């Protein structure tokens, strides 16, 4: 899985998605690929390319420190590096597998690098805007080397569809780990981090109707 610069484990991921609506896969991306993406993330941050993330959409978009405190850089088509291109190609294979397995009609992927400074968090939320065909499936790849218990920054994912008061898992944002879940079903939040936390977060959507 994820060895020699490859992305893998597709069947295992599909089985987990079918059984519970979410999947966690350590080593989905190799250390080489993950560190390459992390280096690009850091270089872009050093250039000042990142912006504070907001909540809402369009003219209603606003920065709300009490809700989320991350900084993001959106991936733009045509601007991707060789490393990003390889990653996006792997996501295309994931999109096709999800469509074959679940008949979701996923059409495209939008995503961004995300950096959480020390102490940053993102309160509990759902990813899919109500009444839209956007963001059916969330996919997150973590880019954090040597993450240890106690470093914080876990993804708290409620495991029962639509329920934010019941059972949940805490997923450490370890290098090369992929998390995938149905965006309209699973409440989730990013716990306060004690180290700088990096990821690529994105969503598969259906074609606009």
PDB file of C-alpha atoms in Angstrom:
ATOM      1  CA  UNK A   1       0.000   0.000   0.000  1.00  0.00           C
ATOM      2  CA  UNK A   2       1.419   3.307  -1.059  1.00  0.00           C
ATOM      3  CA  UNK A   3       4.907   1.911  -1.595  1.00  0.00           C
ATOM      4  CA  UNK A   4       7.536   3.096  -4.079  1.00  0.00           C
ATOM      5  CA  UNK A   5       5.826   6.423  -4.579  1.00  0.00           C
ATOM      6  CA  UNK A   6       2.447   4.864  -5.441  1.00  0.00           C
ATOM      7  CA  UNK A   7      -1.014   5.430  -4.031  1.00  0.00           C
ATOM      8  CA  UNK A   8      -2.942   2.300  -3.267  1.00  0.00           C
ATOM      9  CA  UNK A   9      -5.301   0.199  -1.162  1.00  0.00           C
ATOM     10  CA  UNK A  10      -8.352   1.043  -3.269  1.00  0.00           C
ATOM     11  CA  UNK A  11     -10.307  -2.153  -2.624  1.00  0.00           C
ATOM     12  CA  UNK A  12      -9.752  -1.922   1.115  1.00  0.00           C
ATOM     13  CA  UNK A  13     -10.950   1.661   1.074  1.00  0.00           C
ATOM     14  CA  UNK A  14     -14.100   0.781  -0.913  1.00  0.00           C
ATOM     15  CA  UNK A  15     -14.959  -1.995   1.510  1.00  0.00           C
ATOM     16  CA  UNK A  16     -14.643   0.325   4.500  1.00  0.00           C
ATOM     17  CA  UNK A  17     -16.764   2.999   2.798  1.00  0.00           C
ATOM     18  CA  UNK A  18     -19.465   0.426   2.039  1.00  0.00           C
ATOM     19  CA  UNK A  19     -19.519  -0.917   5.592  1.00  0.00           C
ATOM     20  CA  UNK A  20     -19.551   2.364   7.508  1.00  0.00           C
ATOM     21  CA  UNK A  21     -19.547   5.399   5.180  1.00  0.00           C
ATOM     22  CA  UNK A  22     -15.982   6.384   6.068  1.00  0.00           C
ATOM     23  CA  UNK A  23     -12.479   4.991   5.740  1.00  0.00           C
ATOM     24  CA  UNK A  24      -9.061   5.592   7.276  1.00  0.00           C
ATOM     25  CA  UNK A  25      -6.006   4.233   5.484  1.00  0.00           C
ATOM     26  CA  UNK A  26      -2.497   4.622   6.872  1.00  0.00           C
ATOM     27  CA  UNK A  27       0.215   4.608   4.219  1.00  0.00           C
ATOM     28  CA  UNK A  28      -2.128   5.328   1.329  1.00  0.00           C
ATOM     29  CA  UNK A  29       0.527   7.727   0.046  1.00  0.00           C
ATOM     30  CA  UNK A  30       4.195   6.858   0.432  1.00  0.00           C
ATOM     31  CA  UNK A  31       6.515   8.879   2.638  1.00  0.00           C
ATOM     32  CA  UNK A  32       8.322  10.121  -0.481  1.00  0.00           C
ATOM     33  CA  UNK A  33       5.123  11.395  -2.105  1.00  0.00           C
ATOM     34  CA  UNK A  34       3.750  12.826   1.127  1.00  0.00           C
ATOM     35  CA  UNK A  35       6.966  14.659   1.978  1.00  0.00           C
ATOM     36  CA  UNK A  36       7.143  16.040  -1.558  1.00  0.00           C
ATOM     37  CA  UNK A  37       3.679  17.519  -1.133  1.00  0.00           C
ATOM     38  CA  UNK A  38       4.588  18.822   2.318  1.00  0.00           C
ATOM     39  CA  UNK A  39       7.636  20.603   0.882  1.00  0.00           C
ATOM     40  CA  UNK A  40       5.445  22.287  -1.729  1.00  0.00           C
ATOM     41  CA  UNK A  41       2.985  23.280   0.992  1.00  0.00           C
ATOM     42  CA  UNK A  42       5.752  24.834   3.089  1.00  0.00           C
ATOM     43  CA  UNK A  43       7.318  26.628   0.114  1.00  0.00           C
ATOM     44  CA  UNK A  44       3.965  28.168  -0.818  1.00  0.00           C
ATOM     45  CA  UNK A  45       3.458  29.257   2.778  1.00  0.00           C
ATOM     46  CA  UNK A  46       6.900  30.869   2.842  1.00  0.00           C
ATOM     47  CA  UNK A  47       5.953  32.794  -0.335  1.00  0.00           C
ATOM     48  CA  UNK A  48       2.849  34.150   1.401  1.00  0.00           C
ATOM     49  CA  UNK A  49       0.416  32.296  -0.884  1.00  0.00           C
ATOM     50  CA  UNK A  50      -1.870  31.054   1.886  1.00  0.00           C
ATOM     51  CA  UNK A  51      -4.944  32.927   3.092  1.00  0.00           C
ATOM     52  CA  UNK A  52      -7.105  32.641   6.195  1.00  0.00           C
ATOM     53  CA  UNK A  53      -9.942  30.198   5.653  1.00  0.00           C
ATOM     54  CA  UNK A  54     -13.501  31.440   6.019  1.00  0.00           C
ATOM     55  CA  UNK A  55     -16.971  30.031   6.570  1.00  0.00           C
ATOM     56  CA  UNK A  56     -19.909  30.506   4.253  1.00  0.00           C
ATOM     57  CA  UNK A  57     -19.921  30.833   0.492  1.00  0.00           C
ATOM     58  CA  UNK A  58     -19.731  33.609  -2.086  1.00  0.00           C
ATOM     59  CA  UNK A  59     -20.630  37.031  -0.721  1.00  0.00           C
ATOM     60  CA  UNK A  60     -21.414  35.381   2.610  1.00  0.00           C
ATOM     61  CA  UNK A  61     -17.852  34.147   3.097  1.00  0.00           C
ATOM     62  CA  UNK A  62     -16.271  35.526   6.275  1.00  0.00           C
ATOM     63  CA  UNK A  63     -13.393  34.767   8.617  1.00  0.00           C
ATOM     64  CA  UNK A  64     -14.711  33.473  11.950  1.00  0.00           C
ATOM     65  CA  UNK A  65     -11.938  32.810  14.469  1.00  0.00           C
ATOM     66  CA  UNK A  66     -14.340  31.152  16.881  1.00  0.00           C
ATOM     67  CA  UNK A  67     -15.198  28.501  14.254  1.00  0.00           C
ATOM     68  CA  UNK A  68     -11.992  27.813  12.314  1.00  0.00           C
ATOM     69  CA  UNK A  69      -8.413  29.049  12.380  1.00  0.00           C
ATOM     70  CA  UNK A  70      -6.680  27.341   9.466  1.00  0.00           C
ATOM     71  CA  UNK A  71      -4.956  28.865   6.441  1.00  0.00           C
ATOM     72  CA  UNK A  72      -5.559  27.465   2.948  1.00  0.00           C
ATOM     73  CA  UNK A  73      -4.207  27.490  -0.586  1.00  0.00           C
ATOM     74  CA  UNK A  74      -6.555  26.149  -3.267  1.00  0.00           C
ATOM     75  CA  UNK A  75      -5.214  23.771  -5.894  1.00  0.00           C
ATOM     76  CA  UNK A  76      -5.691  25.342  -9.316  1.00  0.00           C
ATOM     77  CA  UNK A  77      -6.071  23.309 -12.513  1.00  0.00           C
ATOM     78  CA  UNK A  78      -3.079  23.794 -14.766  1.00  0.00           C
ATOM     79  CA  UNK A  79      -0.894  25.144 -11.975  1.00  0.00           C
ATOM     80  CA  UNK A  80      -0.106  21.799 -10.383  1.00  0.00           C
ATOM     81  CA  UNK A  81       3.469  20.583 -10.062  1.00  0.00           C
ATOM     82  CA  UNK A  82       4.594  17.102 -11.021  1.00  0.00           C
ATOM     83  CA  UNK A  83       4.060  16.009  -7.411  1.00  0.00           C
ATOM     84  CA  UNK A  84       0.582  17.514  -7.248  1.00  0.00           C
ATOM     85  CA  UNK A  85      -0.225  16.064 -10.653  1.00  0.00           C
ATOM     86  CA  UNK A  86       0.649  12.600  -9.395  1.00  0.00           C
ATOM     87  CA  UNK A  87      -1.545  13.108  -6.345  1.00  0.00           C
ATOM     88  CA  UNK A  88      -4.465  14.399  -8.431  1.00  0.00           C
ATOM     89  CA  UNK A  89      -4.105  11.424 -10.780  1.00  0.00           C
ATOM     90  CA  UNK A  90      -4.462   9.132  -7.764  1.00  0.00           C
ATOM     91  CA  UNK A  91      -7.624  10.994  -6.767  1.00  0.00           C
ATOM     92  CA  UNK A  92      -9.005  10.484 -10.260  1.00  0.00           C
ATOM     93  CA  UNK A  93      -8.593   6.745  -9.751  1.00  0.00           C
ATOM     94  CA  UNK A  94     -10.354   7.112  -6.410  1.00  0.00           C
ATOM     95  CA  UNK A  95     -13.211   9.030  -8.069  1.00  0.00           C
ATOM     96  CA  UNK A  96     -13.649   6.314 -10.677  1.00  0.00           C
ATOM     97  CA  UNK A  97     -13.603   3.597  -8.006  1.00  0.00           C
ATOM     98  CA  UNK A  98     -16.244   5.408  -5.945  1.00  0.00           C
ATOM     99  CA  UNK A  99     -18.450   5.792  -9.002  1.00  0.00           C
ATOM    100  CA  UNK A 100     -18.109   2.131  -9.962  1.00  0.00           C
ATOM    101  CA  UNK A 101     -18.769   0.937  -6.448  1.00  0.00           C
ATOM    102  CA  UNK A 102     -21.514   3.310  -5.302  1.00  0.00           C
ATOM    103  CA  UNK A 103     -22.931   4.827  -8.538  1.00  0.00           C
ATOM    104  CA  UNK A 104     -22.439   8.329  -7.111  1.00  0.00           C
ATOM    105  CA  UNK A 105     -21.925  10.152 -10.395  1.00  0.00           C
ATOM    106  CA  UNK A 106     -18.950  12.067  -9.032  1.00  0.00           C
ATOM    107  CA  UNK A 107     -17.689  14.499 -11.623  1.00  0.00           C
ATOM    108  CA  UNK A 108     -14.786  16.516 -10.273  1.00  0.00           C
ATOM    109  CA  UNK A 109     -12.489  17.303  -7.346  1.00  0.00           C
ATOM    110  CA  UNK A 110     -11.747  20.614  -5.638  1.00  0.00           C
ATOM    111  CA  UNK A 111      -9.230  20.865  -2.856  1.00  0.00           C
ATOM    112  CA  UNK A 112      -6.651  22.902  -1.010  1.00  0.00           C
ATOM    113  CA  UNK A 113      -3.582  22.698   1.139  1.00  0.00           C
ATOM    114  CA  UNK A 114      -4.479  23.467   4.754  1.00  0.00           C
ATOM    115  CA  UNK A 115      -2.146  24.632   7.517  1.00  0.00           C
ATOM    116  CA  UNK A 116      -3.211  24.828  11.152  1.00  0.00           C
ATOM    117  CA  UNK A 117      -0.846  26.934  13.279  1.00  0.00           C
ATOM    118  CA  UNK A 118      -0.163  25.906  16.861  1.00  0.00           C
ATOM    119  CA  UNK A 119      -3.406  26.179  18.834  1.00  0.00           C
ATOM    120  CA  UNK A 120      -5.668  26.261  15.758  1.00  0.00           C
ATOM    121  CA  UNK A 121      -8.870  24.217  15.413  1.00  0.00           C
ATOM    122  CA  UNK A 122     -12.027  23.815  13.329  1.00  0.00           C
ATOM    123  CA  UNK A 123     -15.305  23.332  15.185  1.00  0.00           C
ATOM    124  CA  UNK A 124     -17.762  20.536  14.375  1.00  0.00           C
ATOM    125  CA  UNK A 125     -19.370  20.833  10.938  1.00  0.00           C
ATOM    126  CA  UNK A 126     -20.673  19.030   7.872  1.00  0.00           C
ATOM    127  CA  UNK A 127     -18.926  19.573   4.535  1.00  0.00           C
ATOM    128  CA  UNK A 128     -21.814  19.444   2.085  1.00  0.00           C
ATOM    129  CA  UNK A 129     -23.870  22.625   1.558  1.00  0.00           C
ATOM    130  CA  UNK A 130     -27.570  21.880   1.994  1.00  0.00           C
ATOM    131  CA  UNK A 131     -29.543  21.367  -1.210  1.00  0.00           C
ATOM    132  CA  UNK A 132     -26.514  21.230  -3.545  1.00  0.00           C
ATOM    133  CA  UNK A 133     -24.666  18.622  -5.592  1.00  0.00           C
ATOM    134  CA  UNK A 134     -21.366  19.863  -4.149  1.00  0.00           C
ATOM    135  CA  UNK A 135     -19.078  17.911  -1.867  1.00  0.00           C
ATOM    136  CA  UNK A 136     -20.559  14.424  -1.816  1.00  0.00           C
ATOM    137  CA  UNK A 137     -17.328  12.777  -0.642  1.00  0.00           C
ATOM    138  CA  UNK A 138     -14.547  14.316   1.442  1.00  0.00           C
ATOM    139  CA  UNK A 139     -10.939  13.147   1.003  1.00  0.00           C
ATOM    140  CA  UNK A 140      -8.079  14.261   3.278  1.00  0.00           C
ATOM    141  CA  UNK A 141      -4.395  13.396   2.972  1.00  0.00           C
ATOM    142  CA  UNK A 142      -2.181  14.219   5.947  1.00  0.00           C
ATOM    143  CA  UNK A 143       1.340  15.589   5.498  1.00  0.00           C
ATOM    144  CA  UNK A 144       2.737  15.513   9.044  1.00  0.00           C
ATOM    145  CA  UNK A 145       5.951  13.646   9.777  1.00  0.00           C
ATOM    146  CA  UNK A 146       6.657  12.162  13.227  1.00  0.00           C
ATOM    147  CA  UNK A 147       3.242  13.024  14.667  1.00  0.00           C
ATOM    148  CA  UNK A 148       3.012  11.717  18.223  1.00  0.00           C
ATOM    149  CA  UNK A 149       0.193  11.063  20.716  1.00  0.00           C
ATOM    150  CA  UNK A 150      -0.349  14.287  22.625  1.00  0.00           C
ATOM    151  CA  UNK A 151       0.420  16.514  19.616  1.00  0.00           C
ATOM    152  CA  UNK A 152      -3.318  17.213  19.223  1.00  0.00           C
ATOM    153  CA  UNK A 153      -4.802  18.105  15.859  1.00  0.00           C
ATOM    154  CA  UNK A 154      -6.803  14.891  15.612  1.00  0.00           C
ATOM    155  CA  UNK A 155      -9.753  14.623  13.269  1.00  0.00           C
ATOM    156  CA  UNK A 156     -12.777  13.891  15.448  1.00  0.00           C
ATOM    157  CA  UNK A 157     -15.162  12.007  13.181  1.00  0.00           C
ATOM    158  CA  UNK A 158     -18.627  11.004  14.367  1.00  0.00           C
ATOM    159  CA  UNK A 159     -19.200   7.530  12.999  1.00  0.00           C
ATOM    160  CA  UNK A 160     -23.007   7.395  12.826  1.00  0.00           C
ATOM    161  CA  UNK A 161     -24.561   9.234   9.893  1.00  0.00           C
ATOM    162  CA  UNK A 162     -26.164  12.500  10.971  1.00  0.00           C
ATOM    163  CA  UNK A 163     -25.262  12.080  14.646  1.00  0.00           C
ATOM    164  CA  UNK A 164     -22.864  14.492  16.381  1.00  0.00           C
ATOM    165  CA  UNK A 165     -23.602  13.296  19.907  1.00  0.00           C
ATOM    166  CA  UNK A 166     -22.820   9.591  19.638  1.00  0.00           C
ATOM    167  CA  UNK A 167     -19.800   7.427  18.894  1.00  0.00           C
ATOM    168  CA  UNK A 168     -16.742   8.951  17.276  1.00  0.00           C
ATOM    169  CA  UNK A 169     -13.144   8.171  16.386  1.00  0.00           C
ATOM    170  CA  UNK A 170     -10.056  10.356  16.829  1.00  0.00           C
ATOM    171  CA  UNK A 171      -7.711  10.090  13.838  1.00  0.00           C
ATOM    172  CA  UNK A 172      -4.163  11.361  14.204  1.00  0.00           C
ATOM    173  CA  UNK A 173      -3.008  13.356  11.144  1.00  0.00           C
ATOM    174  CA  UNK A 174      -0.026  11.135  10.385  1.00  0.00           C
ATOM    175  CA  UNK A 175       2.053  11.378   7.223  1.00  0.00           C
ATOM    176  CA  UNK A 176       0.505   9.542   4.261  1.00  0.00           C
ATOM    177  CA  UNK A 177      -2.812   8.706   5.954  1.00  0.00           C
ATOM    178  CA  UNK A 178      -5.938   9.153   3.831  1.00  0.00           C
ATOM    179  CA  UNK A 179      -9.376   9.730   5.361  1.00  0.00           C
ATOM    180  CA  UNK A 180     -12.457   9.531   3.160  1.00  0.00           C
ATOM    181  CA  UNK A 181     -16.120   9.913   4.151  1.00  0.00           C
ATOM    182  CA  UNK A 182     -19.579  10.815   2.887  1.00  0.00           C
ATOM    183  CA  UNK A 183     -19.637  14.585   3.297  1.00  0.00           C
ATOM    184  CA  UNK A 184     -23.323  15.089   4.054  1.00  0.00           C
ATOM    185  CA  UNK A 185     -23.454  12.332   6.689  1.00  0.00           C
ATOM    186  CA  UNK A 186     -20.509  12.658   9.024  1.00  0.00           C
ATOM    187  CA  UNK A 187     -20.003  15.479  11.478  1.00  0.00           C
ATOM    188  CA  UNK A 188     -16.335  16.140  12.136  1.00  0.00           C
ATOM    189  CA  UNK A 189     -13.973  18.660  13.668  1.00  0.00           C
ATOM    190  CA  UNK A 190     -10.245  19.332  13.964  1.00  0.00           C
ATOM    191  CA  UNK A 191      -9.101  19.319  17.572  1.00  0.00           C
ATOM    192  CA  UNK A 192      -6.721  22.059  18.762  1.00  0.00           C
ATOM    193  CA  UNK A 193      -3.225  21.280  17.568  1.00  0.00           C
ATOM    194  CA  UNK A 194      -0.016  21.603  19.551  1.00  0.00           C
ATOM    195  CA  UNK A 195       2.174  21.490  16.428  1.00  0.00           C
ATOM    196  CA  UNK A 196       1.816  22.988  12.970  1.00  0.00           C
ATOM    197  CA  UNK A 197      -0.545  20.638  11.115  1.00  0.00           C
ATOM    198  CA  UNK A 198      -0.597  20.226   7.310  1.00  0.00           C
ATOM    199  CA  UNK A 199      -2.932  18.409   4.952  1.00  0.00           C
ATOM    200  CA  UNK A 200      -4.596  18.419   1.569  1.00  0.00           C
ATOM    201  CA  UNK A 201      -8.370  18.509   1.984  1.00  0.00           C
ATOM    202  CA  UNK A 202     -10.844  18.265  -0.864  1.00  0.00           C
ATOM    203  CA  UNK A 203     -14.185  17.089  -2.136  1.00  0.00           C
ATOM    204  CA  UNK A 204     -15.698  15.124  -4.975  1.00  0.00           C
ATOM    205  CA  UNK A 205     -18.893  16.650  -6.365  1.00  0.00           C
ATOM    206  CA  UNK A 206     -21.551  15.762  -8.895  1.00  0.00           C
ATOM    207  CA  UNK A 207     -21.968  17.657 -12.147  1.00  0.00           C
ATOM    208  CA  UNK A 208     -24.145  20.757 -11.770  1.00  0.00           C
ATOM    209  CA  UNK A 209     -27.740  20.191 -12.765  1.00  0.00           C
TER     210      UNK A 209
END
